[in-house]
Tab-separated table of C-alpha atoms and ligand atoms in Angstrom:
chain	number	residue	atom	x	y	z
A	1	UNK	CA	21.802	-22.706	-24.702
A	2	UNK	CA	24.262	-24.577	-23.451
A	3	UNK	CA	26.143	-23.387	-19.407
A	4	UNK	CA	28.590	-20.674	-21.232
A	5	UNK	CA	26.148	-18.903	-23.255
A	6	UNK	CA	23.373	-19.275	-19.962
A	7	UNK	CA	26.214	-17.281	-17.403
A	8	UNK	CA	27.140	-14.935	-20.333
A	9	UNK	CA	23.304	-14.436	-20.772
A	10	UNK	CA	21.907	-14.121	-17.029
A	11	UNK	CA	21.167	-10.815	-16.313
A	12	UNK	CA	19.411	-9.525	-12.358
A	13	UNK	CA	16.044	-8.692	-13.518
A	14	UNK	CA	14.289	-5.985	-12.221
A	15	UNK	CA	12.551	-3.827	-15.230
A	16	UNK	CA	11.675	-6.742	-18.365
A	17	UNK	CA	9.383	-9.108	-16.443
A	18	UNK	CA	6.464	-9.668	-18.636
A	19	UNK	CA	3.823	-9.562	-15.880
A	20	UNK	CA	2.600	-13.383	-16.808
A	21	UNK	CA	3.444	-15.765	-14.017
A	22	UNK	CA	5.410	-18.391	-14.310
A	23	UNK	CA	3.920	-22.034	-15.354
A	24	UNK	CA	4.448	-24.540	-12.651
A	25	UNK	CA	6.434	-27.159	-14.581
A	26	UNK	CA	8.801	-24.365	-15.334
A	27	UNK	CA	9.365	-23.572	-11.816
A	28	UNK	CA	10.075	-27.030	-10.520
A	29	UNK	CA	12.148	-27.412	-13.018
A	30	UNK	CA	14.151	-24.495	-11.578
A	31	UNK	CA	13.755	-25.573	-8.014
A	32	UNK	CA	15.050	-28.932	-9.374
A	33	UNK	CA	18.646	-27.015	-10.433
A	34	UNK	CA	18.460	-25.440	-7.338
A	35	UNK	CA	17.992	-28.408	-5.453
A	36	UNK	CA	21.006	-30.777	-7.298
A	37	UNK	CA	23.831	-27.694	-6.347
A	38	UNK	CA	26.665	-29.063	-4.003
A	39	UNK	CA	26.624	-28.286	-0.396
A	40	UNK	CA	28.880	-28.658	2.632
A	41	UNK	CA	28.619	-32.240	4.058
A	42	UNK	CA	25.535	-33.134	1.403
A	43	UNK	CA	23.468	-31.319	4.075
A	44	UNK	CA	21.121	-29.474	1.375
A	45	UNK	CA	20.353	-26.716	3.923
A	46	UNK	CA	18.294	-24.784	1.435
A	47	UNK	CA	14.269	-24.644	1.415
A	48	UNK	CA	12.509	-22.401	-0.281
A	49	UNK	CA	9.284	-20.149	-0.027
A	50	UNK	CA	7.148	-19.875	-2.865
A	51	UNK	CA	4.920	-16.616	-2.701
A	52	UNK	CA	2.683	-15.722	-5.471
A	53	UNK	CA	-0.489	-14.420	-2.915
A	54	UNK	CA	-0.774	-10.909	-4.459
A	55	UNK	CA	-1.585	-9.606	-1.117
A	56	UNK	CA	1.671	-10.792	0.592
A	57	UNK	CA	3.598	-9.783	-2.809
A	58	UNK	CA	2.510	-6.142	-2.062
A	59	UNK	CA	3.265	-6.014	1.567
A	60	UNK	CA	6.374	-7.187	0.790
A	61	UNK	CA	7.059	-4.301	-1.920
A	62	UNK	CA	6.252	-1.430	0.187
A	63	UNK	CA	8.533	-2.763	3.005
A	64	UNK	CA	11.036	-2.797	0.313
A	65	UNK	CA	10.030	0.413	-1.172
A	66	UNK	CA	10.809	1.967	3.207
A	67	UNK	CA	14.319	0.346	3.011
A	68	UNK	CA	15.232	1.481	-0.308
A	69	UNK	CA	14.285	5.522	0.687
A	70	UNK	CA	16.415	4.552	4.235
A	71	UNK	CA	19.259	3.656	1.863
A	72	UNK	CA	18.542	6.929	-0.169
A	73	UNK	CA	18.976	9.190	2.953
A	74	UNK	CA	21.856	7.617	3.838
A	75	UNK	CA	23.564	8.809	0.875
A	76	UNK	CA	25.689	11.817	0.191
A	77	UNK	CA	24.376	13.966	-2.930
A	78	UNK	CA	25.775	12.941	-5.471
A	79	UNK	CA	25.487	9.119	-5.212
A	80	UNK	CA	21.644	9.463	-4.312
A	81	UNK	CA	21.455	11.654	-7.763
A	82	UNK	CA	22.870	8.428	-9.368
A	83	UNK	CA	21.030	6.320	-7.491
A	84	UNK	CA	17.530	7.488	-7.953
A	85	UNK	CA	16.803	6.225	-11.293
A	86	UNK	CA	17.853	1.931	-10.319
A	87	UNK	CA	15.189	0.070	-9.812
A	88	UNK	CA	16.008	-2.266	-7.505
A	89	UNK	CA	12.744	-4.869	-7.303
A	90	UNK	CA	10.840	-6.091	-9.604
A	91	UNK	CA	8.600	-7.982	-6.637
A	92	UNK	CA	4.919	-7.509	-7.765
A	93	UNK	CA	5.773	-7.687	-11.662
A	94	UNK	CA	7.329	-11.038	-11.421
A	95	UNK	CA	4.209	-12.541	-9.822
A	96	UNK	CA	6.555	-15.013	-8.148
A	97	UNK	CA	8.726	-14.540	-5.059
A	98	UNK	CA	11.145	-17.499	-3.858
A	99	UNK	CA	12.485	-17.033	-0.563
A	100	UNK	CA	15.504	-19.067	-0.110
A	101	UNK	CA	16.472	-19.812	3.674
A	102	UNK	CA	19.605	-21.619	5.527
A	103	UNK	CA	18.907	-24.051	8.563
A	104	UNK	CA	22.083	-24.254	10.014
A	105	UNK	CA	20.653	-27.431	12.130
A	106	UNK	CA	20.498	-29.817	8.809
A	107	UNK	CA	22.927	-32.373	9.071
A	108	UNK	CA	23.038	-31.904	13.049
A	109	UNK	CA	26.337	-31.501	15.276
A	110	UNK	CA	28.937	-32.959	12.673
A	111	UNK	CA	28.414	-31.278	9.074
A	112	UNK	CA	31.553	-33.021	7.083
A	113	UNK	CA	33.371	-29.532	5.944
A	114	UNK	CA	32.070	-27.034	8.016
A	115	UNK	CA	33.800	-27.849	11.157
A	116	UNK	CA	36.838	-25.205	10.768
A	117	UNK	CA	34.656	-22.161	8.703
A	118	UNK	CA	31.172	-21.877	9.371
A	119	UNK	CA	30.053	-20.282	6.542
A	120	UNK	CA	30.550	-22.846	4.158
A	121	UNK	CA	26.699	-23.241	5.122
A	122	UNK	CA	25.666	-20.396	3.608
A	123	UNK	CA	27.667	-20.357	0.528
A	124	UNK	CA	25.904	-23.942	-0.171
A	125	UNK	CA	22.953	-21.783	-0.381
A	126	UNK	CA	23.845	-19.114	-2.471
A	127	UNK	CA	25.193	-22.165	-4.995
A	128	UNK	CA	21.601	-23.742	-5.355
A	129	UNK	CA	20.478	-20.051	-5.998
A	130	UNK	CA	23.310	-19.754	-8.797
A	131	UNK	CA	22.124	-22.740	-10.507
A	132	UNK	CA	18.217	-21.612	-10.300
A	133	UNK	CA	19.439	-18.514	-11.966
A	134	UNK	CA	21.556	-20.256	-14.573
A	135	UNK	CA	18.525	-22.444	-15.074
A	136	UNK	CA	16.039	-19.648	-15.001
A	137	UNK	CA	18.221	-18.169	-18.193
A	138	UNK	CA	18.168	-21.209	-19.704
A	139	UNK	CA	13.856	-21.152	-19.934
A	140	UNK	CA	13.522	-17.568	-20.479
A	141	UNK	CA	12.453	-16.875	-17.158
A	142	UNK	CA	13.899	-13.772	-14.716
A	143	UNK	CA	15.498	-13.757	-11.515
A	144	UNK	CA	15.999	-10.775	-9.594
A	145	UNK	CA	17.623	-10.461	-6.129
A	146	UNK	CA	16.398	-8.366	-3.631
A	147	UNK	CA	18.526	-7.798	-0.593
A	148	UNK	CA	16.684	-4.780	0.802
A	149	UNK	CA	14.414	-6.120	3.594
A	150	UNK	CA	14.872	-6.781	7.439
A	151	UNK	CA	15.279	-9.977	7.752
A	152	UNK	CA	12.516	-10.047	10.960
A	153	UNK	CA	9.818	-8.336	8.681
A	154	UNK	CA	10.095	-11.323	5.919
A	155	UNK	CA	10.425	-13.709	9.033
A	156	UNK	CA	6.903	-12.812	9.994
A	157	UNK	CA	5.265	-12.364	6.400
A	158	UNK	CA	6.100	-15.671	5.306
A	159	UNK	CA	6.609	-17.222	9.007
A	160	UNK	CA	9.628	-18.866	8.481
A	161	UNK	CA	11.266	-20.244	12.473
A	162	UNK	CA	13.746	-18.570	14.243
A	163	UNK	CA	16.335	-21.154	13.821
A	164	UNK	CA	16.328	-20.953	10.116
A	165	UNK	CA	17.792	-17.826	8.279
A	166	UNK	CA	16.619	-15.952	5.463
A	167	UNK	CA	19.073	-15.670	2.356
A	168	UNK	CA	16.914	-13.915	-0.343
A	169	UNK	CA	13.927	-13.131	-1.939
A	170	UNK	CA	14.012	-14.120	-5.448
A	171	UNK	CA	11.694	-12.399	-7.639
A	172	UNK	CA	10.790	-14.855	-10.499
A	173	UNK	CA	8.868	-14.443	-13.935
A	174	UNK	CA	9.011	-14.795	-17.573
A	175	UNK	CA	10.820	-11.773	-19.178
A	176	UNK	CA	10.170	-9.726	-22.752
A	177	UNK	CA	14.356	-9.780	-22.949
A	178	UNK	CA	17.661	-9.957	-20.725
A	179	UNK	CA	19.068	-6.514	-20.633
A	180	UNK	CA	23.097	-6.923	-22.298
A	181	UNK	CA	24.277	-4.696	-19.367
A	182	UNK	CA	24.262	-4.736	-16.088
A	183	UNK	CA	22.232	-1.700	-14.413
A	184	UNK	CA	24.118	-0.540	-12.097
A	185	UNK	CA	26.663	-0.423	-14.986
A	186	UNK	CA	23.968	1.417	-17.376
A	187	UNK	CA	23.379	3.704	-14.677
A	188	UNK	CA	26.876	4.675	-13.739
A	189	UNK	CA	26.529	3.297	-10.113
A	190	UNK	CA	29.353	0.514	-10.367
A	191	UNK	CA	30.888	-1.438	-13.396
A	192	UNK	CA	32.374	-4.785	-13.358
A	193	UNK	CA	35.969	-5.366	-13.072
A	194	UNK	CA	38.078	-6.409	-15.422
A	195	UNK	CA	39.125	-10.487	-15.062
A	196	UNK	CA	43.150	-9.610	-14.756
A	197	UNK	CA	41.885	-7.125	-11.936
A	198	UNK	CA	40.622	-10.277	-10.131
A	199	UNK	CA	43.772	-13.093	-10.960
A	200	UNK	CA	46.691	-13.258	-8.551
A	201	UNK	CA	49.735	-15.534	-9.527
A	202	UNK	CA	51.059	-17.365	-6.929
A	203	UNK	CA	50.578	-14.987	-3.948
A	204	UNK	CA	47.898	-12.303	-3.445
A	205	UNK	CA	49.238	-9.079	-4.762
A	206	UNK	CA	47.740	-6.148	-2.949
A	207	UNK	CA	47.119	-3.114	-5.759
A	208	UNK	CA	45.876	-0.107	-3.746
A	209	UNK	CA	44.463	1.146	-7.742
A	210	UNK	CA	42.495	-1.992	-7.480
A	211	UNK	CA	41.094	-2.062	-4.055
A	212	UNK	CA	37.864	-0.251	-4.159
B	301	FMN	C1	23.729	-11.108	-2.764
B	301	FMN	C2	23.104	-10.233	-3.811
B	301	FMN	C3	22.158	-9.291	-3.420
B	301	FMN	C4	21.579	-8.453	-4.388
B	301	FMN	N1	20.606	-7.565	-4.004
B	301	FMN	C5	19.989	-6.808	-4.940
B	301	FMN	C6	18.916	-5.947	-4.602
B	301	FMN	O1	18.470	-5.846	-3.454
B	301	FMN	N2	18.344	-5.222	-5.570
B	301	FMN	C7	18.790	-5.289	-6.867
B	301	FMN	O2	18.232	-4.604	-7.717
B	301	FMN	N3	19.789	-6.112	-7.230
B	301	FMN	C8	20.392	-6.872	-6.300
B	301	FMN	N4	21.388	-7.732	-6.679
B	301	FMN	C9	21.796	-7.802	-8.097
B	301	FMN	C10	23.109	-7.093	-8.377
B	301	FMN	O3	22.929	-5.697	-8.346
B	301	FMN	C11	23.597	-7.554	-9.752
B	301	FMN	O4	23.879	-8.922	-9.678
B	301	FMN	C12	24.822	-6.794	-10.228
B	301	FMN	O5	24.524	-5.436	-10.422
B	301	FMN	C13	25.382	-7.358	-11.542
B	301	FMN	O6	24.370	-7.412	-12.513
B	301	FMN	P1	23.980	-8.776	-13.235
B	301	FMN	O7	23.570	-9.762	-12.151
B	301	FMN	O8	22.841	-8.446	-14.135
B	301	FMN	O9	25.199	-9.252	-13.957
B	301	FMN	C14	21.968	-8.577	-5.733
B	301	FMN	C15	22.901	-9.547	-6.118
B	301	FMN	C16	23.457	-10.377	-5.170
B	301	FMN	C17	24.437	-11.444	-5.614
């Protein structure tokens, strides 16, 4: 597979994990991509948390299952109708969580790059997460994100320091197939834009049709 044919492939995994755990040389291999993405001022300020204690994988699932029906209530009719069906973790099927943190401290007072806009810290992050996904699509193995958690609650479950921030929890495992489309798409919840939607010439041109 070679990179085009990996992003065209990658899909966020929630309902075709396989429910076999991942081998280990497999997953350093993908902590290996993750670990060779740029980052602001070489500071590398990724680590990551592998879970696979089955215990802490189904703590972690019903705190996700409480912030998905808070998201539910919160809205109106019609979208919670469409929402109801997405499954939005696949947590305890993977077998394999990666949380993927942010110390803001590597590289100390002087990060090369990050001196004018802060978040460039961050975004190094979510880069080594891109290329664990791309690599992940590349070996037949999932990745889904899961954003629905309070970031305290995975603090304490997996004990990561206050100084460091949680990013994600990755859920990782070997999949039957990648779904072609997206499911929010399949489900009618959003679909993806269309590139000319996205390219400005010269100056950003403000379409109101486009803005939501
Ligand atoms: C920052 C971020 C957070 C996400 N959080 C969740 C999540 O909590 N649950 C979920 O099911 N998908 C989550 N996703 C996956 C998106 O829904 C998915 O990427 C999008 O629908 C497009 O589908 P695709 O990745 O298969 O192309 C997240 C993706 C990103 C980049």
């Amino acid at each position: 597979m070679n990179v085009y044919e990996a992003i065209a492939t990658r899909r966020d995994v929630r309902n075709e994990f396989s429910g076999a755990v991942i081998d280990e040389e497999r997953l350093e291999r993908l902590l290996q991509a993750a670990h060779a993405a740029p980052s602001v001022g070489n500071t590398q300020p990724w680590d990551f948390v592998v879970v696979q204690d089955r215990a802490t994988l189904s703590r972690f699932a019903e705190h996700v299952g409480e912030c998905r029906t808070d998201f539910a209530q919160s809205l109106p009719a019609d979208r919670a109708d469409t929402f109801r069906p997405i499954v939005i973790e696949g947590i305890e099927q993977s077998g394999t969580g990666v949380v993927v943190t942010y110390d803001p401290n590597r590289g100390g007072s002087h990060v090369l790059g990050r001196h004018t806009i802060d978040e460039t810290g961050r975004l190094s992050v979510a880069l080594a997460i891109e290329n664990l996904w791309l690599a992940a699509t590349q070996e037949g193995i999932g990745v889904g994100w899961v954003s629905f958690y309070r970031e305290a609650f995975l603090r304490d479950l997996v004990r990561v320091p206050e100084a460091v921030h949680i990013v994600a929890w990755l859920c990782v495992g070997p999949v039957t197939e990648f779904a072609t489309v997206p499911d929010l798409e399949r489900f009618d919840w959003r679909s993806r834009r269309p590139l000319d939607d996205a390219i400005h010439r010269e100056t950003f041109t403000a379409r109101e049709e486009f803005a939501r």
